[in-house]
Backbone as ProteinMPNN parsed JSONL, in Angstrom:
{"seq_chain_A": "XXXXXXXXXXXXXXXXXXXXXXXXXXXXXXXXXXXXXXXXXXXXXXXXXXXXXXXXXXXXXXXXXXXXXXXXXXXXXXXXXXXXXXXXXXXXXXXXXXXXXXXXXXXXXXXXXXXXXXXXXXXXXXXXXXXXXXXXXXXXXXXXXXXXXXXXXXXXXXXXXXXXXXXXX", "coords_chain_A": {"N_chain_A": [[35.578, 36.101, -36.53], [35.158, 35.306, -33.916], [32.402, 35.695, -33.624], [31.456, 33.742, -35.364], [32.167, 31.381, -33.995], [30.541, 31.63, -31.76], [27.963, 31.515, -32.874], [28.123, 28.952, -34.009], [28.443, 27.373, -31.671], [26.002, 27.913, -30.425], [24.185, 26.793, -32.317], [24.974, 24.091, -32.237], [24.289, 23.501, -29.592], [21.525, 23.805, -29.735], [20.874, 21.68, -31.462], [21.642, 19.47, -29.931], [19.946, 19.744, -27.696], [17.476, 19.529, -28.948], [17.068, 16.877, -29.296], [16.324, 15.972, -26.855], [13.681, 15.006, -24.721], [11.263, 16.466, -22.78], [8.854, 16.586, -20.222], [6.422, 18.423, -18.497], [4.422, 18.768, -15.723], [1.955, 20.376, -13.833], [0.986, 19.125, -11.583], [2.919, 17.32, -11.08], [2.763, 14.84, -12.129], [3.583, 11.812, -13.886], [2.635, 10.699, -16.694], [3.44, 9.369, -18.923], [2.734, 7.751, -21.936], [0.084, 7.392, -21.471], [-3.401, 7.81, -21.825], [-5.975, 7.221, -21.025], [-7.97, 6.192, -18.191], [-9.186, 3.755, -15.929], [-11.268, 3.239, -13.219], [-12.114, 0.777, -11.212], [-14.966, -0.266, -9.321], [-14.513, -0.062, -5.891], [-14.494, -2.795, -3.771], [-16.239, -3.936, -0.83], [-14.705, -5.372, 1.762], [-14.508, -5.189, 4.406], [-15.607, -5.801, 7.69], [-17.257, -3.967, 9.194], [-17.85, -1.523, 7.858], [-19.146, 1.666, 6.748], [-22.0, 1.572, 4.699], [-21.996, 3.193, 2.353], [-19.397, 3.833, 1.946], [-17.528, 2.641, 0.092], [-18.389, 3.554, -2.409], [-17.937, 6.285, -2.094], [-15.133, 6.376, -1.867], [-14.322, 5.317, -4.371], [-15.41, 7.234, -6.159], [-14.075, 9.547, -5.271], [-11.428, 8.966, -5.978], [-11.662, 8.808, -8.784], [-12.433, 11.47, -9.283], [-10.113, 12.886, -8.48], [-8.22, 11.918, -10.309], [-9.231, 12.796, -12.775], [-9.357, 15.553, -12.401], [-6.767, 16.367, -11.736], [-5.111, 15.497, -13.723], [-4.578, 14.954, -17.28], [-5.963, 12.794, -18.066], [-8.622, 10.752, -19.362], [-11.681, 9.234, -18.398], [-12.113, 5.806, -18.948], [-12.858, 2.5, -20.18], [-12.532, -0.931, -18.995], [-10.323, -1.656, -20.579], [-8.544, 0.456, -20.483], [-5.598, 2.606, -20.462], [-4.496, 2.942, -17.909], [-5.271, 1.258, -14.905], [-7.175, 0.984, -11.996], [-7.972, -0.955, -9.23], [-9.56, -2.433, -6.359], [-10.108, -2.975, -2.818], [-11.882, -2.315, 0.228], [-10.414, -3.133, 3.116], [-10.202, -2.818, 5.813], [-11.886, -1.268, 8.493], [-12.094, 0.265, 11.226], [-12.749, 1.133, 14.631], [-10.958, 2.286, 17.322], [-10.119, 2.689, 20.764], [-8.17, 5.363, 22.039], [-5.733, 7.281, 23.867], [-6.233, 6.88, 26.747], [-7.77, 7.962, 29.69], [-6.157, 8.952, 32.658], [-6.397, 7.024, 35.633], [-8.858, 5.995, 35.04], [-10.787, 3.72, 33.011], [-11.59, 4.798, 30.679], [-11.629, 6.066, 27.41], [-10.279, 9.048, 26.094], [-10.17, 9.794, 23.516], [-11.202, 8.446, 20.358], [-10.299, 6.434, 17.544], [-10.76, 6.294, 14.105], [-9.863, 4.049, 11.728], [-9.068, 3.385, 8.407], [-8.442, 0.985, 5.968], [-7.27, 0.242, 2.755], [-6.892, -1.947, 0.01], [-5.049, -1.841, -2.914], [-4.752, -2.341, -6.378], [-2.774, -1.491, -9.028], [-2.467, -1.066, -12.461], [-0.474, -0.404, -15.209], [-0.65, -0.267, -18.466], [0.989, 0.828, -20.339], [3.503, 1.05, -19.259], [4.787, -1.313, -17.529], [6.503, -1.443, -15.364], [5.659, 0.249, -13.408], [3.517, -0.919, -12.188], [1.674, -1.991, -9.311], [0.713, -3.59, -6.237], [-0.675, -2.967, -3.289], [-1.296, -2.027, 0.176], [-3.012, 0.692, 1.72], [-3.313, 2.813, 4.5], [-5.086, 4.943, 6.65], [-5.978, 7.273, 9.262], [-8.251, 8.956, 11.532], [-8.854, 10.938, 14.382], [-11.287, 11.296, 17.029], [-13.262, 12.906, 19.588], [-14.209, 10.942, 22.393], [-16.562, 11.593, 23.511], [-18.301, 12.103, 21.487], [-20.526, 10.353, 19.328], [-19.794, 7.773, 16.934], [-21.455, 7.807, 14.651], [-22.239, 10.467, 14.618], [-19.976, 11.886, 13.837], [-18.902, 10.567, 11.718], [-19.168, 11.037, 8.868], [-17.612, 13.371, 8.424], [-15.105, 12.431, 9.286], [-14.668, 10.409, 7.419], [-14.452, 11.907, 5.063], [-12.059, 13.333, 5.569], [-10.208, 11.189, 5.878], [-10.538, 9.896, 3.401], [-9.573, 11.875, 1.61], [-6.852, 11.805, 2.252], [-6.177, 9.092, 1.733], [-6.757, 8.857, -1.021], [-4.945, 10.716, -2.054], [-2.547, 9.434, -1.336], [-2.72, 7.068, -2.904], [-2.826, 8.149, -5.497], [-0.313, 9.474, -5.55], [1.472, 7.281, -5.316], [0.912, 5.874, -7.67], [1.207, 7.736, -9.805], [3.105, 9.764, -9.365], [6.256, 9.87, -9.972], [8.925, 10.25, -8.629]], "CA_chain_A": [[35.791, 34.715, -36.184], [34.544, 35.081, -32.618], [30.964, 35.614, -33.886], [31.207, 32.454, -35.987], [32.226, 30.37, -32.936], [29.367, 31.808, -30.916], [26.827, 30.984, -33.631], [28.341, 27.506, -34.113], [28.162, 26.807, -30.346], [24.563, 28.026, -30.229], [23.526, 25.805, -33.178], [25.265, 22.759, -31.681], [23.479, 23.358, -28.378], [20.142, 23.61, -30.164], [20.764, 20.326, -31.988], [21.722, 18.526, -28.814], [18.741, 19.864, -26.884], [16.284, 19.142, -29.69], [16.913, 15.435, -29.147], [15.84, 15.675, -25.507], [12.241, 15.149, -24.527], [10.92, 16.803, -21.408], [7.448, 16.872, -20.002], [6.219, 19.097, -17.235], [3.041, 18.774, -15.275], [1.827, 21.181, -12.63], [0.747, 18.247, -10.442], [4.082, 16.46, -10.908], [2.465, 13.491, -12.604], [4.303, 11.244, -15.018], [1.646, 9.851, -17.346], [3.997, 8.67, -20.078], [1.847, 7.797, -23.099], [-1.271, 7.048, -21.036], [-4.451, 8.782, -22.142], [-7.23, 6.852, -20.383], [-7.881, 5.532, -16.892], [-10.411, 3.097, -15.47], [-11.291, 2.973, -11.787], [-13.132, -0.218, -10.9], [-15.635, -0.031, -8.047], [-13.822, -0.687, -4.769], [-15.358, -3.726, -3.052], [-16.2, -3.837, 0.625], [-14.315, -6.599, 2.447], [-14.368, -4.846, 5.832], [-16.836, -6.247, 8.35], [-18.121, -2.96, 9.82], [-17.763, -0.209, 7.221], [-20.374, 2.357, 6.369], [-22.388, 1.009, 3.4], [-21.718, 4.073, 1.222], [-17.983, 4.205, 1.907], [-16.841, 2.192, -1.126], [-18.766, 4.494, -3.479], [-17.259, 7.56, -1.843], [-13.721, 6.196, -2.2], [-14.206, 5.159, -5.825], [-15.681, 8.527, -6.796], [-13.008, 10.485, -4.912], [-10.259, 8.643, -6.801], [-11.993, 9.251, -10.153], [-12.399, 12.938, -9.302], [-8.732, 13.365, -8.428], [-7.538, 11.557, -11.555], [-9.693, 13.637, -13.887], [-9.109, 16.974, -12.145], [-5.34, 16.636, -11.582], [-4.364, 15.007, -14.892], [-5.279, 15.078, -18.56], [-6.554, 11.487, -18.356], [-10.068, 10.656, -19.485], [-12.19, 7.961, -17.892], [-12.363, 4.823, -19.996], [-13.383, 1.201, -19.772], [-11.518, -1.859, -18.469], [-9.154, -1.706, -21.448], [-7.855, 1.752, -20.426], [-4.138, 2.558, -20.287], [-4.241, 2.788, -16.477], [-6.389, 0.584, -14.251], [-7.163, 0.898, -10.545], [-9.008, -1.778, -8.626], [-9.193, -2.704, -4.983], [-11.165, -3.237, -1.851], [-11.726, -1.802, 1.582], [-10.106, -4.318, 3.913], [-10.288, -2.508, 7.231], [-12.694, -0.114, 8.909], [-12.128, -0.053, 12.647], [-12.696, 2.18, 15.65], [-10.208, 1.839, 18.493], [-9.923, 3.74, 21.767], [-6.798, 5.835, 22.272], [-5.646, 8.324, 24.907], [-6.97, 6.483, 27.944], [-7.649, 8.947, 30.762], [-5.511, 8.366, 33.84], [-7.278, 6.707, 36.745], [-10.11, 5.383, 34.567], [-10.638, 2.884, 31.81], [-12.349, 5.504, 29.643], [-10.791, 6.729, 26.405], [-10.597, 10.448, 25.799], [-10.29, 9.862, 22.058], [-11.33, 7.227, 19.561], [-9.639, 6.552, 16.236], [-11.296, 5.542, 12.972], [-8.804, 3.675, 10.783], [-9.566, 2.737, 7.19], [-7.379, 0.375, 5.168], [-7.695, -0.208, 1.433], [-5.93, -2.68, -0.804], [-5.143, -1.283, -4.257], [-3.952, -2.917, -7.453], [-2.633, -0.518, -10.11], [-1.834, -1.623, -13.653], [-0.147, 0.57, -16.241], [-0.394, -1.063, -19.67], [2.018, 1.507, -21.127], [4.803, 0.847, -18.629], [4.479, -2.262, -16.465], [7.376, -1.315, -14.198], [4.958, 1.052, -12.414], [2.426, -1.69, -11.595], [1.848, -2.339, -7.905], [-0.412, -4.055, -5.433], [-0.29, -2.63, -1.922], [-2.347, -1.514, 1.065], [-2.872, 2.043, 2.257], [-4.109, 2.948, 5.708], [-5.107, 6.282, 7.244], [-6.882, 7.351, 10.403], [-8.623, 10.262, 12.087], [-9.286, 10.814, 15.775], [-12.431, 12.109, 17.434], [-13.515, 12.802, 21.028], [-15.086, 9.826, 22.75], [-17.867, 12.142, 23.908], [-19.135, 12.073, 20.281], [-20.759, 9.02, 18.762], [-19.222, 7.616, 15.587], [-22.421, 8.236, 13.637], [-22.303, 11.93, 14.596], [-18.772, 12.471, 13.226], [-18.388, 9.638, 10.709], [-19.065, 11.637, 7.528], [-16.449, 14.255, 8.409], [-13.897, 11.601, 9.373], [-14.518, 9.731, 6.125], [-13.948, 12.911, 4.104], [-10.646, 13.57, 5.895], [-9.438, 9.979, 5.579], [-10.581, 9.696, 1.948], [-8.65, 12.818, 0.974], [-5.49, 11.313, 2.477], [-5.991, 7.817, 1.022], [-6.737, 9.119, -2.468], [-3.66, 11.363, -2.35], [-1.516, 8.387, -1.253], [-2.861, 6.194, -4.074], [-2.44, 8.988, -6.634], [1.15, 9.677, -5.51], [2.154, 6.001, -5.584], [0.694, 5.471, -9.054], [1.51, 8.702, -10.867], [4.206, 10.681, -9.053], [7.426, 8.991, -10.057], [10.123, 11.032, -8.337]], "C_chain_A": [[35.111, 34.366, -34.856], [33.033, 34.922, -32.77], [30.595, 34.27, -34.495], [31.195, 31.341, -34.931], [30.994, 30.444, -32.031], [28.127, 31.224, -31.608], [26.931, 29.463, -33.736], [28.01, 26.808, -32.785], [26.668, 26.825, -30.069], [23.821, 26.967, -31.049], [23.765, 24.379, -32.679], [24.428, 22.505, -30.433], [22.019, 23.094, -28.735], [19.929, 22.193, -30.688], [20.775, 19.287, -30.877], [20.435, 18.556, -28.002], [17.479, 19.441, -27.623], [16.047, 17.637, -29.616], [16.391, 15.036, -27.784], [14.335, 15.882, -25.457], [11.991, 15.432, -23.058], [9.431, 17.045, -21.316], [7.303, 17.456, -18.609], [4.739, 19.104, -16.928], [2.969, 19.567, -13.98], [1.578, 20.314, -11.394], [1.926, 17.319, -10.196], [3.868, 15.058, -11.428], [3.323, 13.106, -13.793], [3.367, 10.243, -15.674], [2.231, 9.037, -18.493], [3.086, 8.857, -21.276], [0.393, 7.515, -22.738], [-2.243, 8.184, -21.334], [-5.749, 8.506, -21.379], [-6.97, 6.125, -19.07], [-9.234, 4.905, -16.573], [-10.264, 2.825, -13.981], [-12.452, 2.022, -11.526], [-13.722, 0.103, -9.534], [-14.895, -0.779, -6.941], [-14.825, -1.54, -3.98], [-15.211, -3.537, -1.545], [-15.89, -5.209, 1.212], [-14.087, -6.347, 3.936], [-15.682, -5.174, 6.532], [-17.775, -5.128, 8.822], [-18.11, -1.598, 9.128], [-19.138, 0.359, 6.914], [-20.742, 1.892, 4.954], [-22.024, 1.868, 2.186], [-20.229, 4.386, 1.058], [-17.288, 3.828, 0.602], [-17.153, 3.106, -2.31], [-18.017, 5.803, -3.329], [-15.784, 7.476, -2.213], [-13.512, 6.114, -3.707], [-14.385, 6.494, -6.533], [-14.597, 9.552, -6.486], [-11.753, 10.23, -5.742], [-10.486, 9.068, -8.249], [-11.876, 10.772, -10.263], [-10.97, 13.464, -9.309], [-8.017, 13.09, -9.757], [-7.966, 12.455, -12.712], [-9.418, 15.119, -13.659], [-7.616, 17.314, -12.093], [-4.487, 16.166, -12.762], [-5.167, 15.278, -16.155], [-5.932, 13.764, -18.963], [-8.068, 11.596, -18.5], [-10.488, 9.281, -18.983], [-12.53, 7.048, -19.056], [-12.962, 3.558, -19.411], [-12.242, 0.325, -19.272], [-10.254, -1.931, -19.318], [-8.35, -0.414, -21.456], [-6.358, 1.551, -20.202], [-3.755, 2.319, -18.825], [-5.476, 2.188, -15.822], [-6.159, 0.543, -12.745], [-8.283, -0.037, -10.125], [-8.591, -2.072, -7.196], [-10.385, -2.965, -4.101], [-10.833, -2.562, -0.525], [-11.548, -3.032, 2.465], [-10.187, -4.069, 5.415], [-11.062, -1.24, 7.49], [-12.936, -0.318, 10.393], [-12.059, 1.191, 13.515], [-11.979, 1.585, 16.861], [-10.072, 2.998, 19.476], [-8.441, 4.093, 21.876], [-6.846, 6.87, 23.383], [-6.527, 8.002, 26.111], [-6.707, 7.504, 29.056], [-7.064, 8.28, 32.003], [-6.522, 8.157, 34.96], [-8.599, 6.088, 36.34], [-9.794, 4.465, 33.393], [-11.374, 3.504, 30.628], [-11.378, 6.208, 28.691], [-11.241, 8.166, 26.208], [-10.835, 10.627, 24.307], [-10.513, 8.468, 21.486], [-10.692, 7.491, 18.212], [-10.355, 5.675, 15.222], [-10.147, 5.3, 12.008], [-9.418, 2.943, 9.61], [-8.364, 2.248, 6.401], [-7.968, -0.085, 3.846], [-6.542, -0.929, 0.75], [-6.129, -2.225, -2.241], [-4.221, -2.038, -5.204], [-3.964, -1.904, -8.592], [-1.901, -1.187, -11.269], [-1.685, -0.535, -14.707], [0.236, -0.223, -17.488], [0.682, -0.435, -20.557], [3.418, 1.291, -20.561], [4.609, -0.015, -17.372], [5.396, -2.155, -15.247], [6.723, -0.488, -13.088], [3.794, 0.304, -11.761], [2.72, -1.964, -10.126], [0.565, -2.902, -7.332], [0.004, -3.863, -3.983], [-1.494, -2.142, -1.124], [-1.989, -0.113, 1.532], [-3.786, 2.144, 3.47], [-3.969, 4.37, 6.246], [-6.12, 6.297, 8.379], [-7.201, 8.8, 10.732], [-9.181, 10.025, 13.485], [-10.486, 11.71, 16.045], [-12.682, 11.903, 18.93], [-14.49, 11.663, 21.332], [-16.451, 10.309, 23.234], [-18.837, 12.203, 22.717], [-19.347, 10.628, 19.847], [-20.152, 8.967, 17.359], [-20.186, 8.13, 14.523], [-22.51, 9.755, 13.525], [-21.136, 12.553, 13.834], [-18.255, 11.678, 12.028], [-18.209, 10.271, 9.328], [-17.852, 12.555, 7.409], [-15.138, 13.485, 8.463], [-13.619, 10.915, 8.038], [-13.961, 10.695, 5.087], [-12.456, 13.146, 4.32], [-9.78, 12.378, 5.497], [-9.4, 9.722, 4.077], [-9.598, 10.608, 1.219], [-7.213, 12.315, 1.091], [-5.224, 10.025, 1.693], [-5.883, 8.033, -0.487], [-5.424, 9.789, -2.864], [-2.524, 10.334, -2.308], [-1.535, 7.486, -2.486], [-2.395, 6.926, -5.325], [-0.913, 9.148, -6.693], [1.895, 8.399, -5.865], [2.07, 5.631, -7.064], [1.288, 6.439, -10.077], [2.618, 9.696, -10.576], [5.46, 9.836, -8.958], [8.715, 9.773, -9.838], [11.24, 10.121, -7.946]], "O_chain_A": [[34.562, 33.276, -34.693], [32.442, 34.08, -32.095], [29.542, 33.714, -34.182], [30.33, 30.465, -34.958], [30.475, 29.416, -31.596], [27.338, 30.518, -30.98], [25.932, 28.762, -33.571], [27.363, 25.761, -32.784], [26.123, 25.858, -29.537], [22.919, 26.311, -30.528], [22.852, 23.553, -32.699], [23.915, 21.402, -30.246], [21.359, 22.262, -28.113], [18.91, 21.57, -30.389], [19.995, 18.335, -30.897], [19.894, 17.506, -27.658], [16.505, 19.033, -26.989], [14.93, 17.176, -29.853], [16.047, 13.872, -27.573], [13.793, 16.805, -26.066], [12.468, 14.699, -22.191], [8.823, 17.631, -22.212], [7.975, 17.036, -17.667], [3.912, 19.414, -17.785], [3.842, 19.433, -13.122], [1.918, 20.714, -10.28], [1.937, 16.597, -9.198], [4.695, 14.177, -11.199], [3.731, 13.947, -14.594], [3.306, 9.082, -15.27], [1.585, 8.112, -18.986], [2.705, 9.981, -21.603], [-0.449, 7.41, -23.63], [-1.94, 9.358, -21.12], [-6.528, 9.422, -21.114], [-5.913, 5.53, -18.861], [-10.285, 5.453, -16.906], [-9.267, 2.256, -13.536], [-13.619, 2.406, -11.607], [-13.044, 0.682, -8.684], [-14.677, -1.986, -7.04], [-15.878, -1.051, -3.573], [-14.193, -3.044, -1.058], [-16.728, -6.109, 1.162], [-13.537, -7.196, 4.638], [-16.754, -4.857, 6.017], [-18.989, -5.332, 8.845], [-18.351, -0.591, 9.794], [-20.137, -0.356, 6.833], [-19.867, 1.827, 4.091], [-21.772, 1.333, 1.106], [-19.842, 5.115, 0.145], [-16.528, 4.631, 0.061], [-16.273, 3.397, -3.12], [-17.523, 6.365, -4.307], [-15.242, 8.406, -2.811], [-12.624, 6.769, -4.252], [-13.596, 6.844, -7.41], [-14.237, 10.348, -7.353], [-11.088, 11.176, -6.163], [-9.588, 9.633, -8.873], [-11.296, 11.293, -11.216], [-10.65, 14.386, -10.06], [-7.291, 13.947, -10.261], [-7.137, 12.832, -13.541], [-9.261, 15.869, -14.623], [-7.242, 18.451, -12.382], [-3.28, 16.41, -12.795], [-6.294, 15.769, -16.098], [-6.408, 13.634, -20.091], [-8.71, 12.42, -17.849], [-9.758, 8.3, -19.12], [-13.157, 7.468, -20.028], [-13.497, 3.551, -18.302], [-11.11, 0.792, -19.142], [-9.192, -2.251, -18.785], [-7.543, -0.209, -22.363], [-5.912, 0.473, -19.808], [-2.809, 1.586, -18.537], [-6.601, 2.568, -16.147], [-5.101, 0.126, -12.274], [-9.41, 0.076, -10.608], [-7.413, -1.974, -6.854], [-11.51, -3.149, -4.566], [-9.676, -2.284, -0.209], [-12.441, -3.876, 2.547], [-10.235, -5.017, 6.2], [-10.903, -0.248, 6.777], [-13.884, -1.003, 10.779], [-11.395, 2.17, 13.176], [-12.347, 0.52, 17.356], [-9.927, 4.15, 19.069], [-7.576, 3.22, 21.812], [-7.932, 7.284, 23.787], [-7.442, 8.753, 26.448], [-5.56, 7.861, 29.323], [-7.444, 7.162, 32.349], [-7.387, 8.999, 35.203], [-9.386, 5.693, 37.2], [-8.68, 4.448, 32.868], [-11.738, 2.804, 29.683], [-10.429, 6.861, 29.125], [-12.436, 8.457, 26.162], [-11.599, 11.495, 23.886], [-10.078, 7.462, 22.046], [-10.562, 8.64, 17.79], [-10.54, 4.477, 15.436], [-9.527, 6.248, 11.526], [-10.19, 2.0, 9.785], [-7.399, 2.982, 6.187], [-9.023, -0.719, 3.808], [-5.377, -0.562, 0.899], [-7.255, -2.222, -2.738], [-3.071, -2.333, -4.879], [-5.028, -1.505, -9.067], [-0.848, -1.796, -11.082], [-2.642, 0.159, -15.049], [1.328, -0.788, -17.554], [1.226, -1.105, -21.435], [4.405, 1.344, -21.296], [4.306, 0.498, -16.294], [5.091, -2.725, -14.199], [7.183, -0.519, -11.946], [3.148, 0.846, -10.864], [3.875, -2.148, -9.74], [-0.521, -2.71, -7.878], [0.928, -4.519, -3.505], [-2.563, -1.881, -1.676], [-0.818, 0.22, 1.715], [-4.901, 1.622, 3.463], [-2.872, 4.926, 6.289], [-7.005, 5.444, 8.451], [-6.53, 9.73, 10.284], [-9.883, 9.046, 13.736], [-10.68, 12.736, 15.392], [-12.355, 10.85, 19.477], [-15.468, 11.456, 20.613], [-17.386, 9.518, 23.351], [-20.045, 12.339, 22.907], [-18.457, 9.789, 19.984], [-20.017, 9.991, 16.689], [-19.769, 8.818, 13.592], [-22.823, 10.278, 12.456], [-21.282, 13.626, 13.249], [-17.276, 12.075, 11.396], [-17.182, 10.051, 8.686], [-17.143, 12.52, 6.403], [-14.177, 13.832, 7.777], [-12.475, 10.85, 7.587], [-13.082, 10.324, 4.311], [-11.68, 13.157, 3.364], [-8.743, 12.543, 4.856], [-8.353, 9.371, 3.534], [-8.88, 10.167, 0.322], [-6.446, 12.394, 0.131], [-4.175, 9.882, 1.065], [-5.016, 7.457, -1.145], [-4.853, 9.461, -3.905], [-1.634, 10.363, -3.158], [-0.484, 7.177, -3.047], [-1.645, 6.368, -6.126], [-0.302, 8.979, -7.748], [2.853, 8.437, -6.637], [3.037, 5.134, -7.642], [1.816, 6.009, -11.102], [3.036, 10.415, -11.484], [5.685, 9.161, -7.953], [9.508, 9.938, -10.765], [12.343, 10.586, -7.659]]}, "name": "protein", "num_of_chains": 1, "seq": "XXXXXXXXXXXXXXXXXXXXXXXXXXXXXXXXXXXXXXXXXXXXXXXXXXXXXXXXXXXXXXXXXXXXXXXXXXXXXXXXXXXXXXXXXXXXXXXXXXXXXXXXXXXXXXXXXXXXXXXXXXXXXXXXXXXXXXXXXXXXXXXXXXXXXXXXXXXXXXXXXXXXXXXXX"}
């Protein structure tokens, strides 16, 4: 009789659990039923940005989406759509040296406005701005360090956009 109860409990547990759906992703993404993604070219609305910056941002976002998810790049009618613009690209002095008006460090700050649309689940849609910065010694010119700063800032911005859109914790 004890064996019968054990088997009965096991079968009931299996039936209950078979009705549950679970999905696991190593990146923590929640794609739902989405299969395709479209990343529109990010426009440049910042007065002083590097001319190639918008391309670099757009490509970095595409790369992350295709390497970290099972999504395939599609057209404007894709399940997920990213579009946006670079709205800020500014260098500001920080860490003013005492006794002088000279900055020891400068800061490059980049701000992007992003609109995300999920045609499979509209509750995840958003339109927001993301901003990141990197500091560099004022003894260096911006042109000398700009590419490295852009890489650092891009990595952070793309991760922020990715997390907001696809990590639904």
